[in-house]
PDB file of C-alpha atoms in Angstrom:
ATOM      1  CA  MET A  14     225.837 -45.241  25.444  1.00 52.00           C
ATOM      2  CA  GLU A  15     225.422 -46.350  29.657  1.00 59.00           C
ATOM      3  CA  GLY A  16     224.281 -50.138  28.483  1.00 59.00           C
ATOM      4  CA  GLN A  17     227.358 -50.466  26.363  1.00 68.00           C
ATOM      5  CA  ARG A  18     231.099 -51.564  27.856  1.00 73.00           C
ATOM      6  CA  GLN A  19     233.936 -50.263  26.395  1.00 75.00           C
ATOM      7  CA  GLN A  20     237.109 -52.875  26.190  1.00 70.00           C
ATOM      8  CA  PRO A  21     239.785 -51.747  28.129  1.00 66.00           C
ATOM      9  CA  ILE A  22     242.610 -49.737  26.044  1.00 60.00           C
ATOM     10  CA  ARG A  23     245.290 -52.898  25.446  1.00 54.00           C
ATOM     11  CA  TYR A  24     249.403 -51.067  24.826  1.00 52.00           C
ATOM     12  CA  GLY A  25     252.126 -52.719  23.920  1.00 49.00           C
ATOM     13  CA  GLY A  26     250.263 -55.687  21.767  1.00 51.00           C
ATOM     14  CA  THR A  27     248.711 -58.747  23.009  1.00 52.00           C
ATOM     15  CA  GLN A  28     250.357 -60.977  24.931  1.00 54.00           C
ATOM     16  CA  ALA A  29     251.022 -64.718  23.138  1.00 59.00           C
ATOM     17  CA  GLY A  30     250.016 -66.796  26.384  1.00 68.00           C
ATOM     18  CA  ASP A  31     250.141 -66.430  30.204  1.00 83.00           C
ATOM     19  CA  ARG A  32     253.581 -67.621  31.064  1.00 87.00           C
ATOM     20  CA  PRO A  33     253.351 -67.383  35.204  1.00 90.00           C
ATOM     21  CA  LEU A  34     256.327 -66.258  36.602  1.00 92.00           C
ATOM     22  CA  GLY A  35     256.859 -68.381  40.110  1.00 93.00           C
ATOM     23  CA  ARG A  36     255.906 -71.809  37.600  1.00 94.00           C
ATOM     24  CA  SER A  37     258.596 -70.775  34.860  1.00 94.00           C
ATOM     25  CA  ILE A  38     261.234 -70.608  37.458  1.00 95.00           C
ATOM     26  CA  LYS A  39     260.829 -73.083  39.704  1.00 96.00           C
ATOM     27  CA  ARG A  40     260.721 -75.667  36.665  1.00 96.00           C
ATOM     28  CA  GLY A  41     264.060 -74.117  35.923  1.00 95.00           C
ATOM     29  CA  LEU A  42     265.336 -74.606  39.801  1.00 96.00           C
ATOM     30  CA  LEU A  43     263.911 -78.397  38.756  1.00 96.00           C
ATOM     31  CA  ASN A  44     266.332 -78.666  35.841  1.00 96.00           C
ATOM     32  CA  THR A  45     263.501 -79.021  33.236  1.00 96.00           C
ATOM     33  CA  CYS A  46     261.660 -76.849  30.729  1.00 95.00           C
ATOM     34  CA  PRO A  47     260.023 -74.032  31.828  1.00 94.00           C
ATOM     35  CA  ASN A  48     257.607 -74.112  28.994  1.00 92.00           C
ATOM     36  CA  CYS A  49     256.256 -77.753  29.425  1.00 92.00           C
ATOM     37  CA  GLY A  50     257.869 -78.991  32.619  1.00 91.00           C
ATOM     38  CA  THR A  51     259.416 -82.583  31.406  1.00 93.00           C
ATOM     39  CA  GLY A  52     261.740 -82.009  29.082  1.00 93.00           C
ATOM     40  CA  LYS A  53     265.472 -81.716  30.222  1.00 95.00           C
ATOM     41  CA  LEU A  54     266.410 -78.292  30.453  1.00 94.00           C
ATOM     42  CA  PHE A  55     270.085 -79.321  30.692  1.00 95.00           C
ATOM     43  CA  ARG A  56     272.295 -81.192  28.276  1.00 94.00           C
ATOM     44  CA  ALA A  57     275.795 -80.630  29.833  1.00 94.00           C
ATOM     45  CA  PHE A  58     276.520 -79.471  33.104  1.00 94.00           C
ATOM     46  CA  LEU A  59     275.991 -75.932  32.246  1.00 92.00           C
ATOM     47  CA  LYS A  60     274.778 -76.390  28.891  1.00 94.00           C
ATOM     48  CA  PRO A  61     270.791 -75.622  28.304  1.00 93.00           C
ATOM     49  CA  VAL A  62     269.299 -77.765  25.131  1.00 94.00           C
ATOM     50  CA  ASP A  63     268.135 -76.225  22.148  1.00 93.00           C
ATOM     51  CA  ARG A  64     265.290 -76.793  22.143  1.00 93.00           C
ATOM     52  CA  CYS A  65     263.057 -79.004  24.605  1.00 93.00           C
ATOM     53  CA  ALA A  66     262.642 -82.387  23.711  1.00 93.00           C
ATOM     54  CA  VAL A  67     259.241 -82.694  24.449  1.00 93.00           C
ATOM     55  CA  CYS A  68     257.219 -79.826  23.581  1.00 91.00           C
ATOM     56  CA  GLY A  69     259.840 -77.970  21.567  1.00 91.00           C
ATOM     57  CA  GLU A  70     260.303 -74.340  22.852  1.00 90.00           C
ATOM     58  CA  ALA A  71     263.349 -73.301  21.473  1.00 89.00           C
ATOM     59  CA  LEU A  72     265.953 -72.182  24.632  1.00 90.00           C
ATOM     60  CA  HIS A  73     268.909 -71.259  22.888  1.00 89.00           C
ATOM     61  CA  HIS A  74     267.550 -67.898  23.640  1.00 84.00           C
ATOM     62  CA  GLN A  75     269.131 -67.821  26.844  1.00 87.00           C
ATOM     63  CA  GLN A  76     271.509 -64.986  28.413  1.00 88.00           C
ATOM     64  CA  ALA A  77     271.885 -66.310  31.753  1.00 87.00           C
ATOM     65  CA  ASP A  78     275.464 -64.194  31.662  1.00 87.00           C
ATOM     66  CA  ASP A  79     277.227 -63.649  35.275  1.00 92.00           C
ATOM     67  CA  LEU A  80     273.998 -64.236  37.356  1.00 94.00           C
ATOM     68  CA  PRO A  81     273.702 -67.987  38.339  1.00 96.00           C
ATOM     69  CA  PRO A  82     277.459 -67.222  39.440  1.00 96.00           C
ATOM     70  CA  TYR A  83     276.331 -64.142  41.295  1.00 97.00           C
ATOM     71  CA  LEU A  84     273.730 -65.172  43.386  1.00 96.00           C
ATOM     72  CA  VAL A  85     275.597 -68.705  44.305  1.00 96.00           C
ATOM     73  CA  ILE A  86     278.301 -66.720  45.589  1.00 96.00           C
ATOM     74  CA  PHE A  87     276.081 -64.406  47.545  1.00 96.00           C
ATOM     75  CA  VAL A  88     273.891 -67.019  48.857  1.00 93.00           C
ATOM     76  CA  VAL A  89     276.380 -69.278  49.356  1.00 94.00           C
ATOM     77  CA  GLY A  90     278.830 -67.053  50.980  1.00 93.00           C
ATOM     78  CA  HIS A  91     275.766 -65.419  53.756  1.00 94.00           C
ATOM     79  CA  VAL A  92     274.624 -69.045  54.761  1.00 93.00           C
ATOM     80  CA  LEU A  93     278.617 -70.796  54.949  1.00 93.00           C
ATOM     81  CA  LEU A  94     279.518 -67.597  56.863  1.00 92.00           C
ATOM     82  CA  GLY A  95     276.672 -67.602  59.195  1.00 93.00           C
ATOM     83  CA  GLY A  96     277.622 -71.398  59.554  1.00 92.00           C
ATOM     84  CA  TYR A  97     280.930 -70.633  60.259  1.00 91.00           C
ATOM     85  CA  MET A  98     280.398 -68.119  62.631  1.00 91.00           C
ATOM     86  CA  MET A  99     278.564 -69.995  64.558  1.00 92.00           C
ATOM     87  CA  THR A 100     280.704 -73.043  64.781  1.00 90.00           C
ATOM     88  CA  ASP A 101     283.340 -70.745  65.734  1.00 88.00           C
ATOM     89  CA  LEU A 102     281.339 -69.511  68.906  1.00 92.00           C
ATOM     90  CA  ILE A 103     280.531 -72.635  69.588  1.00 93.00           C
ATOM     91  CA  PHE A 104     284.090 -74.889  68.725  1.00 88.00           C
ATOM     92  CA  PRO A 105     286.690 -72.878  68.641  1.00 88.00           C
ATOM     93  CA  LEU A 106     288.749 -74.275  66.990  1.00 90.00           C
ATOM     94  CA  SER A 107     292.515 -73.518  64.938  1.00 91.00           C
ATOM     95  CA  MET A 108     292.340 -71.824  61.593  1.00 90.00           C
ATOM     96  CA  TRP A 109     293.501 -74.677  59.724  1.00 93.00           C
ATOM     97  CA  LEU A 110     291.066 -76.914  60.843  1.00 93.00           C
ATOM     98  CA  HIS A 111     288.152 -74.250  59.582  1.00 90.00           C
ATOM     99  CA  LEU A 112     289.246 -74.056  56.478  1.00 92.00           C
ATOM    100  CA  ALA A 113     289.492 -77.955  55.925  1.00 95.00           C
ATOM    101  CA  ILE A 114     286.083 -77.603  57.187  1.00 93.00           C
ATOM    102  CA  TRP A 115     284.729 -75.036  55.531  1.00 93.00           C
ATOM    103  CA  ALA A 116     286.890 -74.569  51.558  1.00 94.00           C
ATOM    104  CA  PRO A 117     285.780 -77.602  50.847  1.00 96.00           C
ATOM    105  CA  LEU A 118     282.093 -77.536  51.977  1.00 95.00           C
ATOM    106  CA  SER A 119     281.854 -74.081  50.259  1.00 95.00           C
ATOM    107  CA  LEU A 120     282.853 -75.917  46.368  1.00 96.00           C
ATOM    108  CA  LEU A 121     280.608 -78.271  46.672  1.00 96.00           C
ATOM    109  CA  THR A 122     277.572 -76.092  47.709  1.00 96.00           C
ATOM    110  CA  ALA A 123     278.392 -74.254  44.985  1.00 96.00           C
ATOM    111  CA  LEU A 124     278.939 -76.826  42.377  1.00 96.00           C
ATOM    112  CA  ALA A 125     275.693 -78.614  43.955  1.00 96.00           C
ATOM    113  CA  THR A 126     273.587 -74.694  43.296  1.00 96.00           C
ATOM    114  CA  ILE A 127     274.853 -73.416  40.327  1.00 97.00           C
ATOM    115  CA  GLN A 128     272.762 -75.811  37.859  1.00 97.00           C
ATOM    116  CA  PRO A 129     269.465 -75.251  39.420  1.00 97.00           C
ATOM    117  CA  ILE A 130     270.216 -71.673  40.030  1.00 97.00           C
ATOM    118  CA  LYS A 131     271.118 -71.233  36.385  1.00 96.00           C
ATOM    119  CA  GLY A 132     267.577 -73.144  35.191  1.00 96.00           C
ATOM    120  CA  GLY A 133     266.267 -70.570  37.789  1.00 96.00           C
ATOM    121  CA  VAL A 134     267.362 -67.506  35.634  1.00 95.00           C
ATOM    122  CA  ILE A 135     266.728 -69.143  31.840  1.00 95.00           C
ATOM    123  CA  GLY A 136     263.304 -70.119  34.031  1.00 94.00           C
ATOM    124  CA  LEU A 137     262.773 -65.896  34.946  1.00 93.00           C
ATOM    125  CA  GLN A 138     263.888 -64.667  31.008  1.00 92.00           C
ATOM    126  CA  TRP A 139     261.102 -67.411  29.588  1.00 92.00           C
ATOM    127  CA  ALA A 140     259.000 -66.445  32.048  1.00 91.00           C
ATOM    128  CA  LEU A 141     259.600 -62.581  31.625  1.00 89.00           C
ATOM    129  CA  ARG A 142     260.046 -63.050  27.074  1.00 87.00           C
ATOM    130  CA  MET A 143     263.423 -61.704  27.897  1.00 87.00           C
ATOM    131  CA  HIS A 144     266.426 -62.157  24.974  1.00 78.00           C
ATOM    132  CA  GLY A 145     264.320 -63.235  22.118  1.00 76.00           C
ATOM    133  CA  PHE A 146     261.824 -66.002  24.076  1.00 77.00           C
ATOM    134  CA  GLY A 147     258.576 -63.365  23.512  1.00 70.00           C
ATOM    135  CA  GLY A 148     259.549 -63.910  19.734  1.00 63.00           C
ATOM    136  CA  GLU A 149     260.957 -60.734  19.292  1.00 61.00           C
ATOM    137  CA  ASP A 150     264.713 -60.462  17.400  1.00 57.00           C
ATOM    138  CA  ASP A 151     267.605 -59.471  20.398  1.00 52.00           C
ATOM    139  CA  SER A 152     270.284 -59.355  17.723  1.00 54.00           C
ATOM    140  CA  ALA A 153     270.167 -55.568  17.208  1.00 52.00           C
ATOM    141  CA  ASP A 154     270.396 -54.264  21.186  1.00 52.00           C
ATOM    142  CA  PRO A 155     272.397 -51.539  21.141  1.00 53.00           C
ATOM    143  CA  GLY A 156     272.891 -52.145  25.053  1.00 56.00           C
ATOM    144  CA  ARG A 157     274.288 -55.738  24.354  1.00 57.00           C
ATOM    145  CA  GLY A 158     277.091 -54.001  21.512  1.00 55.00           C
ATOM    146  CA  GLY A 159     274.893 -54.615  18.392  1.00 54.00           C
ATOM    147  CA  PRO A 160     274.314 -51.665  15.710  1.00 54.00           C
ATOM    148  CA  ILE A 161     272.078 -48.441  16.410  1.00 55.00           C
ATOM    149  CA  ALA A 162     268.808 -48.741  14.577  1.00 51.00           C
TER     150      ALA A 162
END
């Protein structure tokens, strides 16, 4: 028995392939398919494709919901607030001038970052096999209003 090595017991079934988390999020941030990295992730500004045109990976499972806007508000708010405070210390401007500078800047920054952040969230869900990306059906999830099994 000492000469034989026993295989470790794996609970939860076998994984169907490696999905590196960092690579998947990076590909999503670049608005490409998290599986192959070459197909387009979005067909419209914030509307993801149903299937990757290159590798055929099904992407209609994604449920990014409110996480991308929350992350945009969090990141843009902290970065622009720091910029506003540093600018106000160096150049004391009137409130109207600050409003004229920072309101358009915050709007443009939010619009520029929402699509890559949503792509990163889709890449995260794909890598972690969430919301149907693992091959199982999530339609009967009681936490999302589905029937209780």
